[in-house]
PDB file of C-alpha atoms in Angstrom:
ATOM      1  CA  MET V   1      -6.305 -51.363   9.940  1.00 50.00           C
ATOM      2  CA  GLU V   2      -5.849 -51.190   6.167  1.00 51.00           C
ATOM      3  CA  GLU V   3      -3.553 -48.724   4.391  1.00 50.00           C
ATOM      4  CA  ASP V   4      -6.445 -47.070   2.483  1.00 49.00           C
ATOM      5  CA  GLU V   5      -8.350 -46.239   5.637  1.00 52.00           C
ATOM      6  CA  GLN V   6      -7.153 -43.269   7.606  1.00 56.00           C
ATOM      7  CA  GLU V   7      -7.977 -42.927  11.232  1.00 59.00           C
ATOM      8  CA  LEU V   8      -9.822 -39.742  12.183  1.00 56.00           C
ATOM      9  CA  THR V   9      -8.786 -38.187  15.461  1.00 57.00           C
ATOM     10  CA  PRO V  10     -11.014 -35.920  17.520  1.00 58.00           C
ATOM     11  CA  GLU V  11      -8.723 -32.960  16.713  1.00 64.00           C
ATOM     12  CA  THR V  12      -9.219 -33.358  12.959  1.00 60.00           C
ATOM     13  CA  ALA V  13     -12.476 -34.719  11.679  1.00 64.00           C
ATOM     14  CA  VAL V  14     -11.307 -34.343   8.068  1.00 67.00           C
ATOM     15  CA  PRO V  15      -8.630 -36.618   6.669  1.00 64.00           C
ATOM     16  CA  PRO V  16      -5.464 -34.884   5.449  1.00 64.00           C
ATOM     17  CA  THR V  17      -5.334 -34.114   1.734  1.00 65.00           C
ATOM     18  CA  THR V  18      -3.070 -36.029  -0.545  1.00 65.00           C
ATOM     19  CA  GLU V  19      -0.920 -34.656  -3.370  1.00 63.00           C
ATOM     20  CA  ALA V  20      -3.413 -35.881  -5.975  1.00 59.00           C
ATOM     21  CA  GLU V  21      -6.222 -33.931  -4.333  1.00 57.00           C
ATOM     22  CA  VAL V  22      -4.117 -30.785  -4.170  1.00 56.00           C
ATOM     23  CA  LYS V  23      -3.297 -30.942  -7.903  1.00 60.00           C
ATOM     24  CA  THR V  24      -6.960 -31.256  -8.916  1.00 62.00           C
ATOM     25  CA  ARG V  25      -7.879 -27.828  -7.554  1.00 64.00           C
ATOM     26  CA  ARG V  26      -9.349 -25.253  -9.889  1.00 68.00           C
ATOM     27  CA  PRO V  27      -6.957 -22.809 -11.572  1.00 74.00           C
ATOM     28  CA  PHE V  28      -8.771 -19.851  -9.945  1.00 76.00           C
ATOM     29  CA  SER V  29      -9.996 -19.123  -6.477  1.00 86.00           C
ATOM     30  CA  TRP V  30     -12.756 -16.902  -5.179  1.00 86.00           C
ATOM     31  CA  GLU V  31     -10.160 -14.952  -3.267  1.00 90.00           C
ATOM     32  CA  SER V  32      -8.297 -13.978  -6.437  1.00 90.00           C
ATOM     33  CA  ILE V  33     -11.571 -13.093  -8.178  1.00 92.00           C
ATOM     34  CA  SER V  34     -12.591 -10.836  -5.280  1.00 94.00           C
ATOM     35  CA  VAL V  35      -9.188  -9.097  -5.321  1.00 95.00           C
ATOM     36  CA  LEU V  36      -9.481  -8.487  -9.070  1.00 96.00           C
ATOM     37  CA  LEU V  37     -13.024  -7.180  -8.628  1.00 97.00           C
ATOM     38  CA  LEU V  38     -11.869  -4.818  -5.879  1.00 98.00           C
ATOM     39  CA  LEU V  39      -9.042  -3.515  -8.078  1.00 98.00           C
ATOM     40  CA  LEU V  40     -11.473  -2.995 -10.951  1.00 98.00           C
ATOM     41  CA  ILE V  41     -13.801  -1.004  -8.689  1.00 98.00           C
ATOM     42  CA  LEU V  42     -10.911   1.147  -7.442  1.00 97.00           C
ATOM     43  CA  VAL V  43      -9.689   1.856 -10.985  1.00 97.00           C
ATOM     44  CA  MET V  44     -13.202   2.810 -12.092  1.00 95.00           C
ATOM     45  CA  ALA V  45     -13.632   5.034  -9.011  1.00 93.00           C
ATOM     46  CA  GLY V  46     -10.356   6.791  -9.787  1.00 92.00           C
ATOM     47  CA  TYR V  47     -11.381   7.290 -13.395  1.00 92.00           C
ATOM     48  CA  PHE V  48     -14.740   8.800 -12.483  1.00 88.00           C
ATOM     49  CA  ARG V  49     -13.145  10.916  -9.742  1.00 86.00           C
ATOM     50  CA  PHE V  50     -10.481  12.498 -11.946  1.00 86.00           C
ATOM     51  CA  THR V  51     -12.427  12.989 -15.185  1.00 85.00           C
ATOM     52  CA  GLY V  52     -14.300  16.214 -15.706  1.00 73.00           C
ATOM     53  CA  LEU V  53     -12.281  18.246 -13.228  1.00 69.00           C
ATOM     54  CA  THR V  54     -13.070  21.461 -15.116  1.00 71.00           C
ATOM     55  CA  TRP V  55     -16.637  21.737 -13.798  1.00 68.00           C
ATOM     56  CA  GLY V  56     -15.717  24.740 -11.670  1.00 65.00           C
ATOM     57  CA  GLU V  57     -14.443  26.799 -14.618  1.00 69.00           C
ATOM     58  CA  GLY V  58     -11.758  28.388 -12.474  1.00 69.00           C
ATOM     59  CA  ASN V  59     -13.777  28.299  -9.247  1.00 66.00           C
ATOM     60  CA  PHE V  60     -12.760  25.787  -6.654  1.00 74.00           C
ATOM     61  CA  LEU V  61     -16.285  25.072  -5.488  1.00 77.00           C
ATOM     62  CA  HIS V  62     -18.736  22.551  -6.840  1.00 78.00           C
ATOM     63  CA  PRO V  63     -21.760  24.280  -8.462  1.00 80.00           C
ATOM     64  CA  ASP V  64     -23.999  23.206  -5.575  1.00 87.00           C
ATOM     65  CA  GLU V  65     -21.495  24.524  -3.031  1.00 87.00           C
ATOM     66  CA  PHE V  66     -21.179  27.767  -4.999  1.00 86.00           C
ATOM     67  CA  PHE V  67     -24.971  28.220  -4.851  1.00 91.00           C
ATOM     68  CA  LEU V  68     -25.004  27.631  -1.088  1.00 93.00           C
ATOM     69  CA  MET V  69     -22.185  30.144  -0.578  1.00 91.00           C
ATOM     70  CA  ASP V  70     -24.064  32.702  -2.690  1.00 92.00           C
ATOM     71  CA  VAL V  71     -27.260  32.260  -0.680  1.00 91.00           C
ATOM     72  CA  ALA V  72     -25.388  32.340   2.645  1.00 90.00           C
ATOM     73  CA  SER V  73     -23.608  35.568   1.693  1.00 91.00           C
ATOM     74  CA  ARG V  74     -26.949  37.279   0.999  1.00 88.00           C
ATOM     75  CA  LEU V  75     -28.382  36.497   4.448  1.00 85.00           C
ATOM     76  CA  ARG V  76     -28.410  39.332   6.954  1.00 82.00           C
ATOM     77  CA  PRO V  77     -29.452  39.158  10.595  1.00 82.00           C
ATOM     78  CA  ALA V  78     -32.781  40.526  11.743  1.00 79.00           C
ATOM     79  CA  ASP V  79     -32.754  44.015  13.250  1.00 82.00           C
ATOM     80  CA  GLY V  80     -34.842  42.989  16.228  1.00 83.00           C
ATOM     81  CA  PHE V  81     -36.354  39.979  17.889  1.00 84.00           C
ATOM     82  CA  LEU V  82     -39.887  40.782  16.705  1.00 85.00           C
ATOM     83  CA  GLU V  83     -38.723  41.153  13.102  1.00 83.00           C
ATOM     84  CA  TYR V  84     -37.191  37.695  13.403  1.00 81.00           C
ATOM     85  CA  LEU V  85     -40.516  36.234  14.553  1.00 86.00           C
ATOM     86  CA  ARG V  86     -42.543  37.926  11.780  1.00 84.00           C
ATOM     87  CA  THR V  87     -41.842  35.652   8.852  1.00 82.00           C
ATOM     88  CA  SER V  88     -43.297  38.092   6.322  1.00 83.00           C
ATOM     89  CA  GLU V  89     -40.698  40.718   7.358  1.00 78.00           C
ATOM     90  CA  SER V  90     -37.788  38.492   8.360  1.00 74.00           C
ATOM     91  CA  PRO V  91     -34.699  38.720   6.110  1.00 69.00           C
ATOM     92  CA  LEU V  92     -33.850  35.092   6.780  1.00 66.00           C
TER      93      LEU V  92
END
């Protein structure tokens, strides 16, 4: 067998890489790009999360939550079962 030919064993169907092949790799990898993209997304999410925190104007509820709490506080139970079934008279 010649020196240039490498024998492939059943365990490894790909010949081992040489030092020259290792040095010709690209300066970036998809793994590093995906990590940078993930960090960028997290930084942007943090920015959008913590900007505009004064929307409650002293209230700790979001405006939609404040509306729901206002509506829920105005509900009162029906006086009787028949009043509950009559939708024109029901307070719900």
